[in-house]
Short mmCIF file of C-alpha atoms and ligand atoms in Angstrom, two decimals:
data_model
loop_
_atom_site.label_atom_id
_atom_site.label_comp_id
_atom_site.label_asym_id
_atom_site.label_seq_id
_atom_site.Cartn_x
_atom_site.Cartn_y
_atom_site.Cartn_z
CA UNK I 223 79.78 100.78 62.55
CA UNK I 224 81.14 104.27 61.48
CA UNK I 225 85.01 104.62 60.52
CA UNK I 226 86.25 108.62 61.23
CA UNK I 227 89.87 110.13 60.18
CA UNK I 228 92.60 110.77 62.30
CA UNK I 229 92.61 114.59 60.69
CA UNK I 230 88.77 114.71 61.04
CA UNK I 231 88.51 116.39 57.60
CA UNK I 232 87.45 113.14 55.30
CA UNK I 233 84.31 111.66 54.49
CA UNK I 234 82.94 109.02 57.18
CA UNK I 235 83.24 105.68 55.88
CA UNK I 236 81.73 101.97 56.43
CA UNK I 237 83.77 98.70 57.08
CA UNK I 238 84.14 98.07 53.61
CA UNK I 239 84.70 101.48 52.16
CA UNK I 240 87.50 101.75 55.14
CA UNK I 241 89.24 98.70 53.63
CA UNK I 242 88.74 99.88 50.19
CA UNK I 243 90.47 103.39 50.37
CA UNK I 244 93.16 102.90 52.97
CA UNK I 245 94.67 106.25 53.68
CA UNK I 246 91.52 108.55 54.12
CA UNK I 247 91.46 112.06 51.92
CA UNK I 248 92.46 115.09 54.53
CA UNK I 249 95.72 112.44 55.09
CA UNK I 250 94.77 110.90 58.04
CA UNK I 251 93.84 107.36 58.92
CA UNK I 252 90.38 105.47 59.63
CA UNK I 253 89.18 104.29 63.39
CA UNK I 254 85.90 103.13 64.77
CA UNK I 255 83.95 105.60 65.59
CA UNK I 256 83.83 103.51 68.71
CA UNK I 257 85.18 100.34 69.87
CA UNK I 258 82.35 97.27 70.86
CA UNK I 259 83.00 96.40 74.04
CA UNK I 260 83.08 92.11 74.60
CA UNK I 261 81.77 91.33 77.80
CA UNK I 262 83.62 89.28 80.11
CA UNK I 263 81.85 86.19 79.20
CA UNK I 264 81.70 86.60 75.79
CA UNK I 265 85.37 86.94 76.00
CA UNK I 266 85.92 84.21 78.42
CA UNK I 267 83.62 81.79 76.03
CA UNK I 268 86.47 82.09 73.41
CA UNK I 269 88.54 79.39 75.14
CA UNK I 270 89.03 76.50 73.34
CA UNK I 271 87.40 77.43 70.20
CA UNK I 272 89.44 77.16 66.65
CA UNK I 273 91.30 80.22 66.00
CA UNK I 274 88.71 81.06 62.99
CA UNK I 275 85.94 80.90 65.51
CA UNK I 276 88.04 83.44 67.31
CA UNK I 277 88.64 85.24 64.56
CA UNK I 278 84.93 85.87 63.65
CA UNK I 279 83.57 86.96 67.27
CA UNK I 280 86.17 89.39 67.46
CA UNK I 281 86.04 91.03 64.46
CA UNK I 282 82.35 90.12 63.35
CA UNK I 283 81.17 93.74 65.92
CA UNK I 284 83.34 95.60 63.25
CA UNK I 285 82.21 94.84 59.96
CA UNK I 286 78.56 96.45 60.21
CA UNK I 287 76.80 95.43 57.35
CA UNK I 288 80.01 94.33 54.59
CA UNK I 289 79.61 90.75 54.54
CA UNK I 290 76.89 88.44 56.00
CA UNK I 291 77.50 85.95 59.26
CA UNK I 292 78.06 83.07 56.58
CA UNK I 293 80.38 84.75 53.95
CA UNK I 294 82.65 86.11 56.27
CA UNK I 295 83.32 82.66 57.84
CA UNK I 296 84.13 81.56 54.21
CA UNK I 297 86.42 83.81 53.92
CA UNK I 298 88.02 83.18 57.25
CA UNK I 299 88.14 80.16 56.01
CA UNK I 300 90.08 80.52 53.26
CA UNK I 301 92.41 82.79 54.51
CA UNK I 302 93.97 80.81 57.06
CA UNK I 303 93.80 77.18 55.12
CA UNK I 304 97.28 77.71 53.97
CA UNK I 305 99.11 77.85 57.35
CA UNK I 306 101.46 75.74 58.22
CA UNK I 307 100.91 75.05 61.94
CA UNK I 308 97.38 73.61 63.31
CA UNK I 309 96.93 76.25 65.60
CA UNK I 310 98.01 79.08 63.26
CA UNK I 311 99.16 80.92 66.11
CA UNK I 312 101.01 78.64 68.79
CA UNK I 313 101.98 79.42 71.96
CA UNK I 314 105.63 78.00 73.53
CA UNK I 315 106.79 78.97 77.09
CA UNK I 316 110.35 80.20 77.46
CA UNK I 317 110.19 81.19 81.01
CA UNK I 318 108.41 80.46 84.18
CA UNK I 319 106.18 83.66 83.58
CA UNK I 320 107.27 84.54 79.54
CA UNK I 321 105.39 82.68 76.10
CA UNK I 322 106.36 83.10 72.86
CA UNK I 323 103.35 83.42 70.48
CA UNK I 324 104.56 82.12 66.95
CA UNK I 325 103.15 84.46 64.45
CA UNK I 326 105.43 82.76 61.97
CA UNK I 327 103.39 80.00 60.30
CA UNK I 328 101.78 81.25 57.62
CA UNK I 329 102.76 81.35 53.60
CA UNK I 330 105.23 84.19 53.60
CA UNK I 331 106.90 83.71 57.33
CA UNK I 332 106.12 86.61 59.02
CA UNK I 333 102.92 88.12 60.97
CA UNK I 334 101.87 89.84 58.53
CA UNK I 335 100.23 87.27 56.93
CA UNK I 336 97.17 87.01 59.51
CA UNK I 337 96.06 90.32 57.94
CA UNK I 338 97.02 90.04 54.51
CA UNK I 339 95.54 86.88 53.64
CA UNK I 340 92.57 87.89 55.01
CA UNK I 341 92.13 91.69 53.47
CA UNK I 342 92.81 89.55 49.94
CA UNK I 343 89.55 87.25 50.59
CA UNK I 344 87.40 90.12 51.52
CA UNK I 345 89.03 92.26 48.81
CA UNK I 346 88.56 89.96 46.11
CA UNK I 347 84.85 89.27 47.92
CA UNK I 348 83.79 92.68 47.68
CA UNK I 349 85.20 93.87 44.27
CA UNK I 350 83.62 90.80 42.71
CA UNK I 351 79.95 91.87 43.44
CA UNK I 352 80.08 94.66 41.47
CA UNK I 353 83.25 93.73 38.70
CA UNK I 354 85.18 96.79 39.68
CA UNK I 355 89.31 96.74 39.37
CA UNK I 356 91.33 98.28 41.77
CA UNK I 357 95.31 98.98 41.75
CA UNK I 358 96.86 98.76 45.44
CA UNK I 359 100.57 100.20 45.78
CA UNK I 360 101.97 99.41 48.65
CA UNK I 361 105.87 100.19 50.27
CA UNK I 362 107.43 97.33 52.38
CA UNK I 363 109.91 97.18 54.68
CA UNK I 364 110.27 93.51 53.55
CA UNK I 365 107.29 91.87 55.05
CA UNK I 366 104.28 93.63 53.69
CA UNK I 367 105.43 93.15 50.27
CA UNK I 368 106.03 89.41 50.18
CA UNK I 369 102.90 88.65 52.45
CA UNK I 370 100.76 90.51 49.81
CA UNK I 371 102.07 89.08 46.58
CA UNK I 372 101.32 86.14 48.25
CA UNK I 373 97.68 87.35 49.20
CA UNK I 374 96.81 89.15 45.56
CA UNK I 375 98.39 86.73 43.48
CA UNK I 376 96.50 85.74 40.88
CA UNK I 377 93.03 87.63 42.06
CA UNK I 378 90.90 88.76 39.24
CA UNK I 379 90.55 92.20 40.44
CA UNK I 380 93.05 93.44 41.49
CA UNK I 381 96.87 95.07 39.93
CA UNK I 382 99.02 95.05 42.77
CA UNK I 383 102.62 96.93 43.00
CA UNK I 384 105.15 96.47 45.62
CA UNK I 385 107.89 99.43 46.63
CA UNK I 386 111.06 97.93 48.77
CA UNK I 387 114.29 99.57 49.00
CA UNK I 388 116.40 98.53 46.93
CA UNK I 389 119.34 96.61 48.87
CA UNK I 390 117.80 96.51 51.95
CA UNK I 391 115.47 93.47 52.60
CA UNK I 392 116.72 90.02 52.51
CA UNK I 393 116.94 87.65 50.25
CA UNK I 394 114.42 85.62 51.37
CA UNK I 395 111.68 88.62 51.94
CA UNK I 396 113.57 90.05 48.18
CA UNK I 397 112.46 86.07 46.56
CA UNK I 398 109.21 85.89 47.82
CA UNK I 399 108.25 89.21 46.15
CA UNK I 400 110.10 88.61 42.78
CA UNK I 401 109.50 85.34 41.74
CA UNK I 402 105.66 85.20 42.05
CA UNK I 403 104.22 84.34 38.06
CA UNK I 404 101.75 85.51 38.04
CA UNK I 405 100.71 88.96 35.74
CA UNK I 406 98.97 90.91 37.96
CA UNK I 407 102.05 91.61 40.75
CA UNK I 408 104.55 93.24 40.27
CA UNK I 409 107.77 93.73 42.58
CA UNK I 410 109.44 97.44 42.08
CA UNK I 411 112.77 98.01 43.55
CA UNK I 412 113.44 102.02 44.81
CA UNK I 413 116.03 103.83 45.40
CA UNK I 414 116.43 104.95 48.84
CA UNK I 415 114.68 103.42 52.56
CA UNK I 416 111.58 102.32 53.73
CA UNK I 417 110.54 105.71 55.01
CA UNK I 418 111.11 107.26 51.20
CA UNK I 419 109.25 104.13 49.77
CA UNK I 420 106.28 104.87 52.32
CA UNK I 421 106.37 108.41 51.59
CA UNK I 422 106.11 107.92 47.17
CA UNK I 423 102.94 105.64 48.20
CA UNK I 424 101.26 108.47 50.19
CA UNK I 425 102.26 110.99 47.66
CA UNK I 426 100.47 108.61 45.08
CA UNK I 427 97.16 108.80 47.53
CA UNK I 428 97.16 112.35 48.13
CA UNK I 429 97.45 113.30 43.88
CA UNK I 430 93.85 112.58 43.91
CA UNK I 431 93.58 112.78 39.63
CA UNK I 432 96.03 110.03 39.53
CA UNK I 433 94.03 108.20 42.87
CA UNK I 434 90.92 108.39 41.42
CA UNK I 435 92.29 107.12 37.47
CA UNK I 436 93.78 104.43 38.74
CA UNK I 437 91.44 103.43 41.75
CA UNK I 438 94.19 103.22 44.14
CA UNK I 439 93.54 101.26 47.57
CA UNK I 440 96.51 100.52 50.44
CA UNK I 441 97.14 97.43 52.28
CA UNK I 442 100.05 98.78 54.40
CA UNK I 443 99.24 98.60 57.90
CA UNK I 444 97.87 102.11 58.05
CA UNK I 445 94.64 99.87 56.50
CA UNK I 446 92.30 99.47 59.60
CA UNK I 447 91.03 96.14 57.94
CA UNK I 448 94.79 94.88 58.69
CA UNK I 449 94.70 96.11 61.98
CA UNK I 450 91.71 94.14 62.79
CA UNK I 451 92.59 90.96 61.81
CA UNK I 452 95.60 91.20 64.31
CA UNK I 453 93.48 92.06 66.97
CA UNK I 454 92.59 88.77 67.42
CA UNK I 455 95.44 86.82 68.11
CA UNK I 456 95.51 89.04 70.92
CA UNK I 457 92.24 87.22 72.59
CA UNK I 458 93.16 83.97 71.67
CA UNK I 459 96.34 84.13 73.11
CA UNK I 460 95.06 85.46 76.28
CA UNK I 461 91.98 82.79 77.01
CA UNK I 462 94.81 80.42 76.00
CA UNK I 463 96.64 81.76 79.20
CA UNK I 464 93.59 82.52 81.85
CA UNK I 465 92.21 85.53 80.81
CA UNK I 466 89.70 87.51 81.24
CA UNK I 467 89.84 85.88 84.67
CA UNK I 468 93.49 86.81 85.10
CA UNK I 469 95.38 89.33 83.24
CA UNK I 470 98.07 89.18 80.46
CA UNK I 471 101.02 91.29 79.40
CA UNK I 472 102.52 91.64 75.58
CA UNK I 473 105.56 92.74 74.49
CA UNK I 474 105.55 94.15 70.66
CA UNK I 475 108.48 94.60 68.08
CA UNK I 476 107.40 97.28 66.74
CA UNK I 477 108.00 99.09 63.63
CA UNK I 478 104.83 100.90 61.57
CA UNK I 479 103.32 100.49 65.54
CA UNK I 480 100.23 98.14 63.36
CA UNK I 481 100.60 95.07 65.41
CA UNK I 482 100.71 97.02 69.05
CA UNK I 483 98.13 99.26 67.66
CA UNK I 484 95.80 95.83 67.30
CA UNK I 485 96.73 95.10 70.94
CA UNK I 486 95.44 98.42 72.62
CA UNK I 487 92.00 97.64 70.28
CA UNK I 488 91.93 94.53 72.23
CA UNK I 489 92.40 95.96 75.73
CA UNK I 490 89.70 98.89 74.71
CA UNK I 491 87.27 95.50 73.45
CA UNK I 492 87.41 94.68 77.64
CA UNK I 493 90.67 92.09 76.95
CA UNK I 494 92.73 92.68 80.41
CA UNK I 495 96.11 93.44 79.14
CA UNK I 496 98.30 94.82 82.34
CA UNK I 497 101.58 95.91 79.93
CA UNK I 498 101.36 96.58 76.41
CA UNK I 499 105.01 96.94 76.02
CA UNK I 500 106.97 98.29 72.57
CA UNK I 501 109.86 97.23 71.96
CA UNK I 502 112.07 98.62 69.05
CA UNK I 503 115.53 98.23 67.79
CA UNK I 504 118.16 100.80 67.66
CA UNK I 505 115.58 102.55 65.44
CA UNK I 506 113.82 103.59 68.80
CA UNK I 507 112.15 106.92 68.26
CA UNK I 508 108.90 105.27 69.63
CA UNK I 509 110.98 104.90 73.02
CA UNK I 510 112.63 107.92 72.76
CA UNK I 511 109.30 109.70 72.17
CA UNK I 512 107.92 108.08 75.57
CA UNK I 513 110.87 108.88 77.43
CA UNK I 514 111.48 112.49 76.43
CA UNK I 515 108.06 113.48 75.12
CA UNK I 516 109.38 114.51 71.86
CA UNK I 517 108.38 112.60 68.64
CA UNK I 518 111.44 113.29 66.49
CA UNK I 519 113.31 111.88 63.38
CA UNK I 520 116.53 111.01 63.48
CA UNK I 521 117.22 108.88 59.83
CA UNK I 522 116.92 105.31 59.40
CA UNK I 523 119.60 103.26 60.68
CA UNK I 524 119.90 99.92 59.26
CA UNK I 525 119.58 97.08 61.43
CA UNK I 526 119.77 93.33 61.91
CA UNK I 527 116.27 93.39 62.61
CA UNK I 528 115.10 95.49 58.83
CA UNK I 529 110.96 95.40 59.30
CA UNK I 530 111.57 97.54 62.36
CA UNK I 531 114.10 100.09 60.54
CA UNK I 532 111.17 102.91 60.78
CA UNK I 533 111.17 106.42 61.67
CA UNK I 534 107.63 107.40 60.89
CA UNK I 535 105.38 104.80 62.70
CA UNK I 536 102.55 105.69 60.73
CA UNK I 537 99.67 103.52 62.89
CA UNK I 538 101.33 105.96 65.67
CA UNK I 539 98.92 108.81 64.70
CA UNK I 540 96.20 106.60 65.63
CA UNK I 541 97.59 106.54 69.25
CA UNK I 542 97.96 109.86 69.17
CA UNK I 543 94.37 110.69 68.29
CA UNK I 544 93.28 109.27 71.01
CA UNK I 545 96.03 110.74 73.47
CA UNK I 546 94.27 114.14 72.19
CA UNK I 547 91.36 113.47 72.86
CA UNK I 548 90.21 112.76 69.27
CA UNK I 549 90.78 116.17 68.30
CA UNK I 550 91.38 115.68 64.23
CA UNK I 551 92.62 119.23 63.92
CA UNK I 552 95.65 118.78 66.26
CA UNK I 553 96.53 115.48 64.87
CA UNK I 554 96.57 117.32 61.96
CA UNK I 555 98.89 120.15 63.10
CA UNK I 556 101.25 117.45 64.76
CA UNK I 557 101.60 115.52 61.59
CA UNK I 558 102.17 118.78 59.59
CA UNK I 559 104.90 119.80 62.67
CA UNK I 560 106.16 116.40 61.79
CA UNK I 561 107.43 116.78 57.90
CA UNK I 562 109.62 119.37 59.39
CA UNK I 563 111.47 117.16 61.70
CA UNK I 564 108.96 116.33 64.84
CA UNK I 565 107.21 117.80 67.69
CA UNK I 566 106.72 117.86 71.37
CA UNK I 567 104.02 115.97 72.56
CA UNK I 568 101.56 117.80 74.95
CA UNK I 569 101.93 116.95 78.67
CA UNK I 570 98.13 115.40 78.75
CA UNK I 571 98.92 113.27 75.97
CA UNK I 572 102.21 112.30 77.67
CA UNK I 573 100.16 110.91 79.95
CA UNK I 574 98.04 109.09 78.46
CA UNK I 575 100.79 107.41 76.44
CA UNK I 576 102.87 106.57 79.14
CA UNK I 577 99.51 104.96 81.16
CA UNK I 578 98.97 102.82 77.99
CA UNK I 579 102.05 101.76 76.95
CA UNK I 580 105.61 101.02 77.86
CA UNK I 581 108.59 100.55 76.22
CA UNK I 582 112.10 99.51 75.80
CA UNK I 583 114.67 99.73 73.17
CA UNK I 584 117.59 96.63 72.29
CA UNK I 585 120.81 97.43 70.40
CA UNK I 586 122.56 95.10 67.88
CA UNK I 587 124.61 93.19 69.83
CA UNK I 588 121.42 92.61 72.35
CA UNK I 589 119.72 91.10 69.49
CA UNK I 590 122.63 89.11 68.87
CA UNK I 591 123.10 87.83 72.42
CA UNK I 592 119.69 87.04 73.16
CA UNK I 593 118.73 84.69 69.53
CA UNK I 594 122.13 82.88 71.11
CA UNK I 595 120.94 82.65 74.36
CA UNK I 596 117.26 81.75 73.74
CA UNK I 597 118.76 78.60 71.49
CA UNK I 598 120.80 77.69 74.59
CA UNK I 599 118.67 77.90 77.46
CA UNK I 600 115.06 76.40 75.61
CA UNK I 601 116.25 75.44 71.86
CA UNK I 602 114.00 78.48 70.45
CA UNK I 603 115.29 79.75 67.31
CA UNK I 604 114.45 83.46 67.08
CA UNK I 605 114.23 85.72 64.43
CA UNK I 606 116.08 89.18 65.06
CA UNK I 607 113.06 90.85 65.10
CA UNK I 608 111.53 88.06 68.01
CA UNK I 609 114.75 88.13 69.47
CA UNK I 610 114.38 92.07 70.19
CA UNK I 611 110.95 91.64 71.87
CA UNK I 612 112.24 88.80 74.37
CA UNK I 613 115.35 91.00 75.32
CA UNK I 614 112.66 93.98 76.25
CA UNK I 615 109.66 91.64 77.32
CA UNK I 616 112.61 90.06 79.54
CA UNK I 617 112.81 93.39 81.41
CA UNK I 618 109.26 93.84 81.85
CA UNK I 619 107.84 90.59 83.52
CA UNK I 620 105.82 91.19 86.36
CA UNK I 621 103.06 88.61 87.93
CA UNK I 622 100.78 88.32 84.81
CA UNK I 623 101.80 86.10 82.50
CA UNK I 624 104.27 87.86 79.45
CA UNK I 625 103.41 87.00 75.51
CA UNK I 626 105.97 88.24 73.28
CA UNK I 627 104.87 88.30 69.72
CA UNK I 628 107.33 86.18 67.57
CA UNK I 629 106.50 88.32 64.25
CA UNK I 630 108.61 86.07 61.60
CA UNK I 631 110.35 82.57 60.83
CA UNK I 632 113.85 82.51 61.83
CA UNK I 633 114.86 81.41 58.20
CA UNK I 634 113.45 84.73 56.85
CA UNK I 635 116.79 86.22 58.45
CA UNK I 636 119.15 83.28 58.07
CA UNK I 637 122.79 85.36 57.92
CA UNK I 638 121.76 87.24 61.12
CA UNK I 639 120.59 84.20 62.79
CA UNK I 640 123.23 82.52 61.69
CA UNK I 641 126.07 84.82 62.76
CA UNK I 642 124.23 84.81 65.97
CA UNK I 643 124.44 80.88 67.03
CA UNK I 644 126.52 79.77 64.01
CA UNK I 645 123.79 77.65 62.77
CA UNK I 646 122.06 78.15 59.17
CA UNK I 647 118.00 78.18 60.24
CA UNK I 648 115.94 75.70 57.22
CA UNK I 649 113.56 77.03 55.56
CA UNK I 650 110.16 74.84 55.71
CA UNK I 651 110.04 72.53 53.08
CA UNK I 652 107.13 73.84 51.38
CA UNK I 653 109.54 76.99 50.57
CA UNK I 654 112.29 74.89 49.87
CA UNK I 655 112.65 76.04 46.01
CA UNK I 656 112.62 79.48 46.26
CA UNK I 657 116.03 80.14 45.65
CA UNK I 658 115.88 78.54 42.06
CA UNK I 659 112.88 80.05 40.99
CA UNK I 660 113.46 83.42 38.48
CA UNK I 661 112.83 86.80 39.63
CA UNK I 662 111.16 89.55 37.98
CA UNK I 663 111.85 92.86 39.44
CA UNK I 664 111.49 96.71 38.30
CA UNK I 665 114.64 99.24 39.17
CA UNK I 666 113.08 102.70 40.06
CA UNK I 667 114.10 105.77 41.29
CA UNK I 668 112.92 107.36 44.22
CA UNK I 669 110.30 109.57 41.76
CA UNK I 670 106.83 110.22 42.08
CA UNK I 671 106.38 110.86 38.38
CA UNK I 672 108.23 107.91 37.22
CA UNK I 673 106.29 105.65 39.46
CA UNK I 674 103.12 106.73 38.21
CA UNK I 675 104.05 106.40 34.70
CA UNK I 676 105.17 102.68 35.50
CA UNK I 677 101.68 102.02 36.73
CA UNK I 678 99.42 103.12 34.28
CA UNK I 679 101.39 101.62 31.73
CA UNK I 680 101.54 98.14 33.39
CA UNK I 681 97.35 98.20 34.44
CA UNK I 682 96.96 99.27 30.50
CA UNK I 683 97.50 96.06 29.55
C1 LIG K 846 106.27 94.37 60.06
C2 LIG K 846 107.13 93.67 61.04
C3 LIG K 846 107.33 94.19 62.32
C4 LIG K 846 106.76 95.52 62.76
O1 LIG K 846 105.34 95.49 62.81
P1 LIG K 846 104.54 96.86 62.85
O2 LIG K 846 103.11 96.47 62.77
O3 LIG K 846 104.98 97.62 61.65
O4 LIG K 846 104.89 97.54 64.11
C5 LIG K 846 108.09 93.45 63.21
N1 LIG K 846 108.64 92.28 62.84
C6 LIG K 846 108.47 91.75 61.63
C7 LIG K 846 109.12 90.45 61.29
C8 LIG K 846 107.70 92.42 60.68
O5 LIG K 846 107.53 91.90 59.47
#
């Protein structure tokens, strides 16, 4: 299994080697060089099994030669032994034809721990055969960061530094990135939004003296490896419902455009998705982009629902490279179009887009009125961020059953939820302490020089 660049100008990689260097050299980001196809036994066999059973058939076609059949289990394994639910990814019905899959039960709350757990064990698996140390820098909207401190904690091999902006993530998300012990984390707080914070990390990959001296590797969802591991969720979702013999429809909140990215992998793998639906916030250039055929920034605007507050859905190039027909040197031109302000996207790729995906978009006070709502009519407690895919899912149900991805714990958010249907959402009790442990955060500015300095001196030590 070869991995290929969005910008076709960078070395092809391996599994591993994908994992390892996140954002490839000409800019771009890593995809199969083709997708394995399941057949519809193979996918229909899935039924039943253990979601880590799930998780290695899926992703086992996509790891070539990394890890063998017995080490990868292991680290399966160990990736998902800390979540909180049995199932790791329950399923609840809210609807006659609409299911809530709750992505919410790992360590750190959110979805994002499917993937990050699991790039940590086959990180820390990879870099130990041969002793090598690698720094990862990654930005967060809130999610990302706390999911990998939680992840790299403590792993012999790795430095890891997390960018947020500064005043904007909760205090929950803020917590669980600033009061982890241990040395080898460390929580920096920048100046500016998530889109700056995301743009200092690519500046750090593409100043390849500094790349190179400090071995840099990504886990933001631009990392296919993360992409993967959400993929499967997707299956074992769907057998859960009837599929392959009858088809299923998801609904997305979408942000970075990761997690719906990992859902149009599994409809290419053969799963039979009828509606792969976005659905964003008031932060909705995604929709706007399928409506208007323009992909255009307009400036973050912040939001009850904060993982989603993205302009630049960086996993969207990897839609688009497909839309052109894999044509690296017009994904290149588009993204280069983009720094200016945003393009028009070509009437082909239009349609393309608009045959794979749909969309929707839900303002503030939908958010609001549908967490209150949801608690009345089935006792669900949604997070904003949930909340926002029901309201658009809700407007998409056709005869195939609907999934909506529930992407975090209700008591990540507690003052939205809680101005929503005036009741304060627990956290679990294995979290219970969190707001009396110390934090230990970095002030920086938004400043590609400064940040550098701050990370050479801290892996010096
Ligand atoms: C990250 C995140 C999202 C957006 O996911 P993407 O993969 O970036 O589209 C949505 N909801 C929550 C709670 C998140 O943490």
């Amino acid at each position: 299994m070869h991995y290929i660049s969005t910008r076709g100008a960078a070395p092809v990689l391996s599994f591993g080697e994908a994992m390892m260097t996140g954002l490839a050299r000409d800019g771009g980001l890593y995809v199969p060089q083709s997708v394995p196809v399941m057949a519809k036994a193979e996918i229909a066999a899935l039924a039943g099994l253990p979601y880590e059973e799930v998780a290695f058939r899926v992703m086992r076609p996509f790891l070539g030669d990394t890890f063998g059949n017995d080490e990868f289990r292991g680290l399966i394994e160990k990736a998902y032994a800390g979540f909180g639910h049995a199932a790791r990814a329950p399923l609840v019905q809210l609807g006659a034809n609409h299911f809530l899959l709750e992505l919410f039960h790992g360590p750190t709350l959110a979805f994002k721990d499917f993937a990050m757990q699991l790039i940590g064990q086959m990180m820390q698996a990879a870099l130990a055969k041969t002793g090598a140390r690698i720094t990862i820098v990654g930005a967060t909207s809130g999610d990302t960061g706390s999911a990998a401190m939680e992840a790299f904690r403590g792993l012999a091999n790795v430095d890891l530094f997390i960018l947020f902006p500064h005043g904007r993530v909760s205090e929950v998300q803020r917590r669980q990135m600033t009061t982890p012990v241990e040395a080898n984390v460390h929580a920096l707080a920048m100046d500016g939004d998530f889109d700056d914070a995301q743009a200092r990390v690519k500046d750090m990959f593409n100043d390849f003296a500094f790349r190179d001296g400090v071995r840099l590797a990504g886990v933001n969802s631009i990392n296919w490896a993360r992409v993967l591991a959400q993929v499967v969720y997707y299956f074992y979702s769907a057998v859960a419902l009837g599929a392959p013999q009858r088809a299923v429809s998801f609904t997305v909140p979408t942000g970075n455009f990761g997690d719906i990215f990992a859902g149009y992998i599994a409809r290419k793998m053969g799963l039979p998705i009828e509606k792969l639906v976005i659905a964003t916030n008031q932060n909705d250039i995604l929709d706007r982009a399928l409506r208007a055929g323009e992909y255009r920034t307009d400036g973050v605007k912040p939001s009850i629902s904060p993982s989603m507050d993205i302009q630049v859905s960086s996993n969207f190039e990897r839609a688009l490279f497909d839309a052109y027909g894999r044509d690296g040197a017009a994904v290149a031109a588009l993204m280069g179009e983009l720094k200016a302000g945003g393009f028009a996207i070509s009437q082909a790729a239009l349609e393309m887009l608009r045959g794979t995906f749909a969309s929707g978009r839900c303002s503030e006070e939908e958010t609001v009125a549908t967490i209150r709502h949801a608690f009345a009519t089935t006792g669900e407690v949604l997070c904003p961020h949930s909340a926002v895919g029901v309201k658009v899912a809700e407007e998409h149900i056709g005869a195939a059953p609907m999934i909506t991805l529930a992407t975090a714990h209700p008591a990540k958010f507690p003052d939205a939820v809680e101005g929503a249907m005036g009741v304060r959402p627990a956290l679990p009790p294995r979290m219970a302490d969190l707001f009396s442990r110390p934090e230990r955060v970095t002030r920086v500015k938004n400043d590609l020089a400064a940040l550098q300095a701050i990370v050479r001196e801290r892996i010096a030590r």
